[in-house]
Protein backbone atom coordinates (compact mmCIF):
# COMPACT_ATOMS: atom_id res chain seq x y z
CA MET A 1 -18.53 4.85 24.37
CA ALA A 2 -16.60 7.70 25.95
CA TRP A 3 -13.40 7.20 27.92
CA SER A 4 -13.33 8.10 31.58
CA GLN A 5 -10.89 10.75 32.74
CA ASP A 6 -8.73 8.10 34.43
CA GLU A 7 -8.56 6.06 31.24
CA GLU A 8 -7.68 9.11 29.17
CA ARG A 9 -4.95 10.07 31.66
CA MET A 10 -3.51 6.53 31.62
CA LEU A 11 -3.52 6.48 27.81
CA ALA A 12 -1.77 9.85 27.72
CA GLU A 13 0.89 8.55 30.12
CA ILE A 14 1.43 5.43 28.00
CA GLU A 15 1.69 7.55 24.88
CA GLN A 16 4.22 9.87 26.50
CA ARG A 17 6.34 6.93 27.68
CA LEU A 18 6.33 5.47 24.17
CA VAL A 19 7.37 8.83 22.73
CA ASP A 20 10.21 9.06 25.24
CA ASP A 21 11.35 5.45 24.85
CA ASP A 22 11.15 4.95 21.08
CA PRO A 23 10.98 8.06 18.88
CA ARG A 24 11.50 5.92 15.75
CA LEU A 25 8.32 4.01 16.52
CA VAL A 26 6.45 7.29 16.89
CA ALA A 27 7.77 8.49 13.52
CA ARG A 28 6.70 5.24 11.85
CA LEU A 29 3.23 5.40 13.36
CA GLU A 30 2.80 9.03 12.31
CA SER A 31 3.90 8.14 8.78
CA PHE A 32 1.46 5.22 8.70
CA ASN A 33 -1.37 7.39 10.00
CA GLU A 34 -0.66 10.02 7.35
CA ARG A 35 -0.77 7.39 4.59
CA VAL A 36 -4.07 6.05 5.95
CA ARG A 37 -5.53 9.57 6.01
CA ARG A 38 -4.46 10.17 2.41
CA SER A 39 -5.86 6.82 1.31
CA GLU A 40 -9.19 7.51 3.02
CA ALA A 41 -9.33 10.97 1.47
CA LYS A 42 -8.93 9.42 -2.00
CA THR A 43 -11.79 6.98 -1.42
CA ARG A 44 -14.11 9.71 -0.13
CA ARG A 45 -14.08 11.73 -3.33
CA PRO A 46 -17.44 13.25 -4.18
CA PRO A 47 -19.26 11.62 -7.07
CA GLY A 48 -18.33 13.26 -10.30
CA PRO A 49 -16.92 12.34 -13.64
CA ALA A 50 -15.55 8.81 -13.87
CA ARG A 51 -11.84 8.40 -13.36
CA ARG A 52 -9.83 7.44 -16.42
CA PRO A 53 -7.96 4.13 -16.26
CA ARG A 54 -4.22 4.28 -15.90
CA ARG A 55 -2.06 4.04 -18.99
CA SER A 56 -0.52 0.77 -17.76
CA THR A 57 -3.98 -0.76 -17.38
CA VAL A 58 -4.87 0.17 -20.94
CA ILE A 59 -1.58 -1.23 -22.27
CA ILE A 60 -2.09 -4.52 -20.41
CA LEU A 61 -5.66 -4.80 -21.68
CA ILE A 62 -4.58 -4.21 -25.28
CA SER A 63 -1.75 -6.73 -24.88
CA TRP A 64 -4.13 -9.42 -23.62
CA LEU A 65 -6.53 -8.69 -26.46
CA LEU A 66 -3.71 -9.00 -28.99
CA ILE A 67 -2.49 -12.27 -27.46
CA ALA A 68 -6.02 -13.72 -27.49
CA THR A 69 -6.43 -12.72 -31.14
CA LEU A 70 -3.13 -14.30 -32.13
CA ILE A 71 -3.96 -17.54 -30.31
CA ALA A 72 -7.39 -17.70 -31.98
CA THR A 73 -5.82 -17.07 -35.39
CA LEU A 74 -3.22 -19.80 -34.86
CA LEU A 75 -5.89 -22.27 -33.76
CA ILE A 76 -7.99 -21.51 -36.83
CA MET A 77 -4.96 -21.96 -39.09
CA VAL A 78 -4.04 -25.29 -37.47
CA LEU A 79 -7.60 -26.60 -37.68
CA ARG A 80 -7.90 -25.61 -41.33
CA LEU A 81 -4.54 -27.23 -42.08
CA ASP A 82 -5.65 -30.43 -40.39
CA ALA A 83 -8.90 -30.38 -42.36
CA ALA A 84 -7.05 -29.71 -45.62
CA THR A 85 -4.54 -32.49 -44.89
CA ALA A 86 -7.31 -34.94 -44.06
CA LEU A 87 -9.15 -33.98 -47.26
CA ALA A 88 -5.99 -34.40 -49.31
CA LEU A 89 -5.31 -37.80 -47.81
CA THR A 90 -8.83 -39.05 -48.49
CA THR A 91 -8.78 -37.84 -52.10
CA ALA A 92 -5.32 -39.29 -52.72
CA PHE A 93 -6.38 -42.84 -51.95
């Protein structure tokens, strides 16, 4: 829906008053708008080759894999020790 000329004029007056009253606010809004434009430009990339994951993402993934492997290994060791202890106790009596 298009703005009427009166509405556009009133908006321009409000904008000018804001610029005159608070230049810091104007600078913040312009900075925010620029960041939004950059962010939108990144998401509108044409389809092409897949983006590589960041190095930090790969490091975190490998770390979680290593932790999961260590936990699984420890659980297996504990369960085998319990089984061996139970077997030793039953054969001792």
